[in-house]
mmCIF file of C-alpha atoms in Angstrom:
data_model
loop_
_atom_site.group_PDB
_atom_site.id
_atom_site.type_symbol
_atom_site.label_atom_id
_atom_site.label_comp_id
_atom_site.label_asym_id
_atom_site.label_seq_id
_atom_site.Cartn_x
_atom_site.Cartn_y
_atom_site.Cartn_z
ATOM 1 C CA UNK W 73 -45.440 -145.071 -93.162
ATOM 2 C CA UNK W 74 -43.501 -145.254 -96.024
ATOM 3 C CA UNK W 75 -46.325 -147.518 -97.748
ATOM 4 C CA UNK W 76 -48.501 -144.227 -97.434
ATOM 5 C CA UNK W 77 -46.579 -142.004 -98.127
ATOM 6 C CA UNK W 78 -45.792 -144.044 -101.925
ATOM 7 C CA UNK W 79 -49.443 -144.729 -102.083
ATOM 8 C CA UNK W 80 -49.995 -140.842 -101.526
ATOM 9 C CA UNK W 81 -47.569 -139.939 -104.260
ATOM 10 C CA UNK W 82 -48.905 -142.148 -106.948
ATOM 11 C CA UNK W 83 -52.101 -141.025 -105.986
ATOM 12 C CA UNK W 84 -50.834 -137.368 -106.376
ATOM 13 C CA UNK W 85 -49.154 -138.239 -109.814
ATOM 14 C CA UNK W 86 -52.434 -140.108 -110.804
ATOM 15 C CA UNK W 87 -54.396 -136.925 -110.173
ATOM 16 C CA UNK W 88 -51.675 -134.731 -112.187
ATOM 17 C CA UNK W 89 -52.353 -136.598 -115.176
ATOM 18 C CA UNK W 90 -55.846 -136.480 -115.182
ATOM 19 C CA UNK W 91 -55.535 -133.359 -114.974
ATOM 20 C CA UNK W 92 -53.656 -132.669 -117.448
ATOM 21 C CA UNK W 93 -56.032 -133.941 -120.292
ATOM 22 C CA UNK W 94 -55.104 -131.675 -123.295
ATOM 23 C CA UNK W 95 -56.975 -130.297 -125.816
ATOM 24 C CA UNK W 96 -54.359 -131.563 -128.467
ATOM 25 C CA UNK W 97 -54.522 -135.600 -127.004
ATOM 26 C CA UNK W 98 -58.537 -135.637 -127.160
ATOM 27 C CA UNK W 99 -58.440 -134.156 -130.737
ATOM 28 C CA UNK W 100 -55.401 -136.606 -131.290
ATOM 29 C CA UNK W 101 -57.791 -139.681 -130.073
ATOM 30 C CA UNK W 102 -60.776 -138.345 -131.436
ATOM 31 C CA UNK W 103 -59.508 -138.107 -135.142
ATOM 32 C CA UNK W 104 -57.872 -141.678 -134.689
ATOM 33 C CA UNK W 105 -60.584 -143.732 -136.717
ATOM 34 C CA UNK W 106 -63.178 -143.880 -138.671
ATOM 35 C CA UNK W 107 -66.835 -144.805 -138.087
ATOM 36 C CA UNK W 108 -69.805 -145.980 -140.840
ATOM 37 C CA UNK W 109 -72.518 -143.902 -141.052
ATOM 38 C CA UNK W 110 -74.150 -147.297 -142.011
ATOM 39 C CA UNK W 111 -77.510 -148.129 -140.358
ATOM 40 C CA UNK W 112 -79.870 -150.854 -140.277
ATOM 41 C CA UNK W 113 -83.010 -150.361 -141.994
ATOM 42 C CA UNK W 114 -86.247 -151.161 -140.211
ATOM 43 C CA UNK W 115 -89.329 -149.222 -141.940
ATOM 44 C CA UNK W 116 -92.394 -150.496 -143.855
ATOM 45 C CA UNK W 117 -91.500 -152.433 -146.856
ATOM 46 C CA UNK W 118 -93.838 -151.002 -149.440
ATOM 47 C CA UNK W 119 -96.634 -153.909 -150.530
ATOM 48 C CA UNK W 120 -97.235 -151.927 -153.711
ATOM 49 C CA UNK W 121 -95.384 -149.851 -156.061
ATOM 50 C CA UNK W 122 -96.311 -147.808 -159.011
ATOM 51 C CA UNK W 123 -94.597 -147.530 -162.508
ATOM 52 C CA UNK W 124 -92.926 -143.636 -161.420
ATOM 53 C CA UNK W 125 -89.950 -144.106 -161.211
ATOM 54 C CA UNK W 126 -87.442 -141.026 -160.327
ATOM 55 C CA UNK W 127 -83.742 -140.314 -160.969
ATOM 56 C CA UNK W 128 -81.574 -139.180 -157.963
ATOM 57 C CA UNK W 129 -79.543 -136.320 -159.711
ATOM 58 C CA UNK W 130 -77.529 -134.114 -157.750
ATOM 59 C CA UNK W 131 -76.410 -133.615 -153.702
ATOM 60 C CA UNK W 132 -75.674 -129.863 -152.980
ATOM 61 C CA UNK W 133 -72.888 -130.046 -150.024
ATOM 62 C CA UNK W 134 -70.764 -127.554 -148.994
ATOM 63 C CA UNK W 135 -68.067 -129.038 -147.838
ATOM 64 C CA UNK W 136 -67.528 -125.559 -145.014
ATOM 65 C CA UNK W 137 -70.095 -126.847 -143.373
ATOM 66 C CA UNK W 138 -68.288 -129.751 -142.221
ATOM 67 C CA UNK W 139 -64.829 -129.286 -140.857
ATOM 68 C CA UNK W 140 -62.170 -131.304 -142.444
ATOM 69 C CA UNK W 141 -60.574 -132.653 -138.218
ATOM 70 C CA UNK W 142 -62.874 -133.363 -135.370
ATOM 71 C CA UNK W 143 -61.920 -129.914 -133.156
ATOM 72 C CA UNK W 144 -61.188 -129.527 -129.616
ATOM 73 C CA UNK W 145 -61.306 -126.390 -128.072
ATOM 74 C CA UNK W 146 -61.051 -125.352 -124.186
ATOM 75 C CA UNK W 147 -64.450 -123.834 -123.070
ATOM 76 C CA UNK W 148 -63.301 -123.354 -119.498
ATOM 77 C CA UNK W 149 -61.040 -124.749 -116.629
ATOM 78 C CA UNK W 150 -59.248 -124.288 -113.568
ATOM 79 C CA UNK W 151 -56.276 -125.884 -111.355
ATOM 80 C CA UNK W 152 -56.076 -125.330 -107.395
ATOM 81 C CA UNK W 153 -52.948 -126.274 -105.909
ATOM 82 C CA UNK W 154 -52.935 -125.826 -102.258
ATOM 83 C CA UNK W 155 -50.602 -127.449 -99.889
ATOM 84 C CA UNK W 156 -52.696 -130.356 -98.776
ATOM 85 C CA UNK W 157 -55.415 -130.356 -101.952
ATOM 86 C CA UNK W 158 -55.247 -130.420 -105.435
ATOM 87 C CA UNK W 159 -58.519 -130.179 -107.333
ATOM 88 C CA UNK W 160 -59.011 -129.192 -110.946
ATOM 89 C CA UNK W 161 -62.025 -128.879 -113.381
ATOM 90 C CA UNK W 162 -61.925 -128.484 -116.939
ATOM 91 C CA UNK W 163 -64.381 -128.096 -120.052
ATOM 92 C CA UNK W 164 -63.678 -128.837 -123.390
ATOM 93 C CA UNK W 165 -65.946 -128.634 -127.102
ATOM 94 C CA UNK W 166 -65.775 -131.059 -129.033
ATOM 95 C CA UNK W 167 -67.123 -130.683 -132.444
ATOM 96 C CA UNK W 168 -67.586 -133.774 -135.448
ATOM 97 C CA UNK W 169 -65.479 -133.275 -138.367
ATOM 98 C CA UNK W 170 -65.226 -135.158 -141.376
ATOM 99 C CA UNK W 171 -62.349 -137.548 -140.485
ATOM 100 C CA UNK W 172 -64.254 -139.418 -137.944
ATOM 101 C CA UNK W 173 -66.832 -140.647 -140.923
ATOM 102 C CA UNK W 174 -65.720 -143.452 -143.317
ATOM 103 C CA UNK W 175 -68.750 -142.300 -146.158
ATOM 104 C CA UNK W 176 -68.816 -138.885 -147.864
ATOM 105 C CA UNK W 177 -72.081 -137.364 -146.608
ATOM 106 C CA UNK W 178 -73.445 -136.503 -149.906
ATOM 107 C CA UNK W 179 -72.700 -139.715 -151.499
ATOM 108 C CA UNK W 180 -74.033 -141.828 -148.101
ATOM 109 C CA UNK W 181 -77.222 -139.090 -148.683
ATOM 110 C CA UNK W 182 -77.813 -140.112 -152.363
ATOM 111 C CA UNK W 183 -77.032 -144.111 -151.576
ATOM 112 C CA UNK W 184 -79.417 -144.494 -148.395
ATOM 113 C CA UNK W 185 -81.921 -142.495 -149.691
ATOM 114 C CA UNK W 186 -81.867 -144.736 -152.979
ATOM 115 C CA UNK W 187 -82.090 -147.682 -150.636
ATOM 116 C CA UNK W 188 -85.090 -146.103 -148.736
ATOM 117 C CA UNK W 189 -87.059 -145.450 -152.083
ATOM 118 C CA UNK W 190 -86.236 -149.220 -152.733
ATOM 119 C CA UNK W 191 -87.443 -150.477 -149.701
ATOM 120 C CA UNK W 192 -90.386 -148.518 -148.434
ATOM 121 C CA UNK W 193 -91.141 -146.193 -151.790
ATOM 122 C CA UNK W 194 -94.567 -145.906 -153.706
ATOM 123 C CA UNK W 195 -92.022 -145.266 -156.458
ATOM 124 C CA UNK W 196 -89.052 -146.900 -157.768
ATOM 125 C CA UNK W 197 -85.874 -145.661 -158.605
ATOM 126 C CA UNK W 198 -84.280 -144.892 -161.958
ATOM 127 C CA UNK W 199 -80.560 -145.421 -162.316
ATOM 128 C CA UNK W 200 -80.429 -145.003 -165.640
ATOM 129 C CA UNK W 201 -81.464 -141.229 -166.289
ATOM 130 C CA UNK W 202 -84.417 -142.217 -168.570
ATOM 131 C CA UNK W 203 -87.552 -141.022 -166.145
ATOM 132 C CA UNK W 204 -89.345 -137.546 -166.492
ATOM 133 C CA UNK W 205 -88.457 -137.592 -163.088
ATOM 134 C CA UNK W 206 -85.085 -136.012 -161.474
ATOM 135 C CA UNK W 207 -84.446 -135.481 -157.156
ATOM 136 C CA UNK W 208 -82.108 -132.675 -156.172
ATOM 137 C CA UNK W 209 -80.861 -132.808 -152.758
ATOM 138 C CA UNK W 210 -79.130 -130.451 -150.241
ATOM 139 C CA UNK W 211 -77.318 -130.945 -147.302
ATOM 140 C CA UNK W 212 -78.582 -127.756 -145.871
ATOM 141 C CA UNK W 213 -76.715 -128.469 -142.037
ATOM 142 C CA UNK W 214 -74.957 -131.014 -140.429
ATOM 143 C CA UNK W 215 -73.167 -130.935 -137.176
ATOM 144 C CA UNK W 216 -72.678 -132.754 -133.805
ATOM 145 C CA UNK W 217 -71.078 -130.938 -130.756
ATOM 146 C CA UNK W 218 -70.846 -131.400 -127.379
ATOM 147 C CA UNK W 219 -68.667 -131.414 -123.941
ATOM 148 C CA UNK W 220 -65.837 -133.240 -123.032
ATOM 149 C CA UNK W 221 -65.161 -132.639 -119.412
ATOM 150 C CA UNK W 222 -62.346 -133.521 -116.776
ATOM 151 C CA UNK W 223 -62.430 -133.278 -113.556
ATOM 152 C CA UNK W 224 -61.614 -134.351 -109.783
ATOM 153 C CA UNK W 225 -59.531 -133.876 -106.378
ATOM 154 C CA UNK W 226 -57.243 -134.964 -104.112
ATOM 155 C CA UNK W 227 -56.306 -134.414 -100.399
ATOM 156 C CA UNK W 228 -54.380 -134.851 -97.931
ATOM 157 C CA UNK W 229 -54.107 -134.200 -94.192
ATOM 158 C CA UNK W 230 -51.768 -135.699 -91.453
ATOM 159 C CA UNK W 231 -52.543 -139.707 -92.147
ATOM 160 C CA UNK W 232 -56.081 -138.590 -94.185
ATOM 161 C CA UNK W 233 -56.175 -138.598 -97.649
ATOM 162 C CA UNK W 234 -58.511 -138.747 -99.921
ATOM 163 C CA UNK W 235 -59.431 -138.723 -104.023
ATOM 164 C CA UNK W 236 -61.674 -138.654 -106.839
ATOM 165 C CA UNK W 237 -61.171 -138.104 -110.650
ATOM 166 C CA UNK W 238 -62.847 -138.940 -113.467
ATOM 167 C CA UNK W 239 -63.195 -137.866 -117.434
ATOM 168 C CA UNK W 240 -67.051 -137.583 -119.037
ATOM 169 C CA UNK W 241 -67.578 -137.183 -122.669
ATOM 170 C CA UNK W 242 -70.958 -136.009 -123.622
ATOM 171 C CA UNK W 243 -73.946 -135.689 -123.954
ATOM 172 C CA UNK W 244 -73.263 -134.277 -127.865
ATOM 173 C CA UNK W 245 -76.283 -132.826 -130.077
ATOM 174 C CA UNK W 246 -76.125 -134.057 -133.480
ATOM 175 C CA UNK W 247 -78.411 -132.170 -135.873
ATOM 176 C CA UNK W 248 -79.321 -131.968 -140.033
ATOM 177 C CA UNK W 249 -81.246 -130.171 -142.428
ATOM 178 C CA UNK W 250 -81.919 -131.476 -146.114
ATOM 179 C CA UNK W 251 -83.756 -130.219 -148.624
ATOM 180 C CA UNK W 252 -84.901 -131.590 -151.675
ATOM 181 C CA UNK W 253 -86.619 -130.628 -155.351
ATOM 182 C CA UNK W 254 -88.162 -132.919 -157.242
ATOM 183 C CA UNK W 255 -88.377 -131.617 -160.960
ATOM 184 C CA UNK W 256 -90.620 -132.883 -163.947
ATOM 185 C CA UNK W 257 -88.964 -132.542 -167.120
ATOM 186 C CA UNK W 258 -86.742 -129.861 -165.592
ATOM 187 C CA UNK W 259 -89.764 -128.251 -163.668
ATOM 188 C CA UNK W 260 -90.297 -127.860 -160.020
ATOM 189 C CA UNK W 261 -93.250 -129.753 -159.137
ATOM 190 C CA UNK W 262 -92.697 -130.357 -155.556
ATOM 191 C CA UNK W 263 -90.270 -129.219 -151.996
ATOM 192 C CA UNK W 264 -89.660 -130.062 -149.091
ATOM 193 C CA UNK W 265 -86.905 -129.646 -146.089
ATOM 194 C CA UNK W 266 -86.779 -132.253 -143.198
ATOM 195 C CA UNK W 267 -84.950 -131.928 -140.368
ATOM 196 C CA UNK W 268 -83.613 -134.015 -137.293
ATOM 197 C CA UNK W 269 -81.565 -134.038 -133.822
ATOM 198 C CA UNK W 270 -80.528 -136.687 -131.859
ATOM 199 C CA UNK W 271 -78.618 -136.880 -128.480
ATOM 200 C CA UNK W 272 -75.826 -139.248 -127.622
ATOM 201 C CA UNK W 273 -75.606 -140.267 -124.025
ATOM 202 C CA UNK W 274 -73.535 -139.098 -121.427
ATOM 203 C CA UNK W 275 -70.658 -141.738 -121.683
ATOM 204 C CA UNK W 276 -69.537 -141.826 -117.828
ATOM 205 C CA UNK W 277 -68.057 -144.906 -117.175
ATOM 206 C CA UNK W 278 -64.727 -145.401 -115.615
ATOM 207 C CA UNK W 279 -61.678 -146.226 -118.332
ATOM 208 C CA UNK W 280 -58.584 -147.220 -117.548
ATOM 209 C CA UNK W 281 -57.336 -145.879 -121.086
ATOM 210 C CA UNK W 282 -58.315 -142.141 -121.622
ATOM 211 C CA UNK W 283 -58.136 -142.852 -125.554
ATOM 212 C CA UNK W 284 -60.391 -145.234 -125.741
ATOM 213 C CA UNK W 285 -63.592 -142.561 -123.931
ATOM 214 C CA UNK W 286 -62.554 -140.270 -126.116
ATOM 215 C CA UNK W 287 -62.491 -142.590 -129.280
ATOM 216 C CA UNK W 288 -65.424 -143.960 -128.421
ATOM 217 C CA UNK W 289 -67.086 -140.193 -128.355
ATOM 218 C CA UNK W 290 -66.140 -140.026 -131.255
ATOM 219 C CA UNK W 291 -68.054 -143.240 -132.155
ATOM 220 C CA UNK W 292 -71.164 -141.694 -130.663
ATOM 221 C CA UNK W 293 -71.593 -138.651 -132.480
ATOM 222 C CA UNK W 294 -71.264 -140.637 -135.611
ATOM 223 C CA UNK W 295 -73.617 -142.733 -134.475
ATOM 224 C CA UNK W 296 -75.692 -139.716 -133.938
ATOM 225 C CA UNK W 297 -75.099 -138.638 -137.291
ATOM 226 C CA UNK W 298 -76.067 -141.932 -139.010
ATOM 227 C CA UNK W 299 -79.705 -142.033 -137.252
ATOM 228 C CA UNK W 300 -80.490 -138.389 -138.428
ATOM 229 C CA UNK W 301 -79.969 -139.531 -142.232
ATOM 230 C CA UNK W 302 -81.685 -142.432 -141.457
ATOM 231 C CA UNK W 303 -84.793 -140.562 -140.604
ATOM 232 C CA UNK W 304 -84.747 -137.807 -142.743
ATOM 233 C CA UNK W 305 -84.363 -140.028 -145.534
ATOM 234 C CA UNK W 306 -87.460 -141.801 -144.349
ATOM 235 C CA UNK W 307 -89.113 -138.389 -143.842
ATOM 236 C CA UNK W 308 -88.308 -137.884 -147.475
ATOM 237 C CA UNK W 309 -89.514 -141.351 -149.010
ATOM 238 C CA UNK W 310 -92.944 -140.859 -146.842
ATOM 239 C CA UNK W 311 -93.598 -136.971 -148.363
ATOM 240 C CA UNK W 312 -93.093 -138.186 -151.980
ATOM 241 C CA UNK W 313 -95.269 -141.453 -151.687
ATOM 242 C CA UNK W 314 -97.891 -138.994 -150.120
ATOM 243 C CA UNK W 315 -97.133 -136.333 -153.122
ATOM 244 C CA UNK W 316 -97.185 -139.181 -155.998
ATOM 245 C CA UNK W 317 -100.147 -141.191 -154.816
ATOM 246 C CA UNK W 318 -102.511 -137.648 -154.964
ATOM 247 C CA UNK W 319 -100.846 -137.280 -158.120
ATOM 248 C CA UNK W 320 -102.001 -140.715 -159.165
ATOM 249 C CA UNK W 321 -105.308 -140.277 -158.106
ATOM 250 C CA UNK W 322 -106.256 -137.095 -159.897
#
């Protein structure tokens, strides 16, 4: 008897601090480290390459678009404790900020895109400022978001008892918008705007440390992040092969 009734009790305490996952811990957790925006690139390598050559210039970004902390607010969430149950549910947003990210997202912008145009480009780039060419980019929206949620139960009645708990981060939407101008001698000659959203997956397995679900949420939306530039940068490189080759052939 008294083996169940200590089992009961840490079972009770276990479900207390479960429930008691605060807004200010996941933030806490969730702003502990950083994560590369790095990705491995995979597309065409270009057989063939022209003599245009085109100078990345400038990356608009304003930096409100991005918050400076990874936030955590409470969406929703309720506690009922009854004499023989406790059960509690609760809902939190999470949304990406910039301390989660090791690279500046203009300067990773201007750097992969410079590696894309390297790798799969019709054109080459110019690092020294000397083509008619000039790119100007935009970070036009980038965000990831999504629900961190807590949750379980535990009861007890006569020599019953029973529980279940468990914390799931996810799934987050990570989505971004660039747009670009390439100029000719200080002339518009072509636009475009590409965007692209990914989801991370639900992340629902069972951790013995809280900290480390919630860092590694963290993890995912950068993760998230990082294959958005990856394509749009790809999206870019493709439109201005397409653009220079007509060009080339008029």
């Amino acid at each position: 008897m008294k083996t169940t009734g200590r089992f009961i009790a840490f079972i009770l305490l276990l479900s207390i601090a479960y429930s008691c996952t605060s807004t200010k811990n996941i933030q806490t957790n969730m702003n502990s480290k950083r994560n590369s925006l790095a990705y491995i690139m995979d597309s065409e390598i270009a057989s063939t390459k022209s003599e245009v050559s085109v100078f990345t210039d400038t990356v608009i970004f304003d930096p409100a678009l991005l918050n400076d902390l990874t936030l955590v607010t409470r969406e929703k969430g309720w506690f009922i404790p009854l004499v023989f149950v406790y059960i509690w549910n609760s809902t939190n947003n999470c949304i990406q900020g910039r301390s989660i990210m090791e690279e500046d997202p203009a300067v990773f912008l201007k750097t992969s895109l410079n590696n894309e145009i390297n790798r799969s480009g019709y054109f080459k780039t110019d690092s020294l400022k000397e083509s008619e060419y000039s790119l100007e980019l935009s970070i036009d929206e980038i965000k990831a978001d999504g629900p961190y949620v807590s949750k379980g139960f535990f009861y007890f009645a006569l020599y019953a008892y029973g529980f279940s708990y468990g914390d799931y981060a996810g799934p987050a939407n990570a989505s971004l918008k660039i747009s670009y101008q390439l100029k000719k001698n200080g002339q518009l000659t072509h636009s475009n705007t590409f965007g692209s959203e990914k989801n991370t997956e639900q992340i629902r397995k069972r951790y013995n440390n809280l900290a480390l679900l919630q860092q590694d949420y963290a993890t995912s939306m950068v993760e998230a992040t990082s294959y958005n530039f990856k394509k749009i940068s790809e999206l870019i490189v493709n439109d201005l092969n397409t653009y220079f080759k007509s060009q080339l052939s008029n």
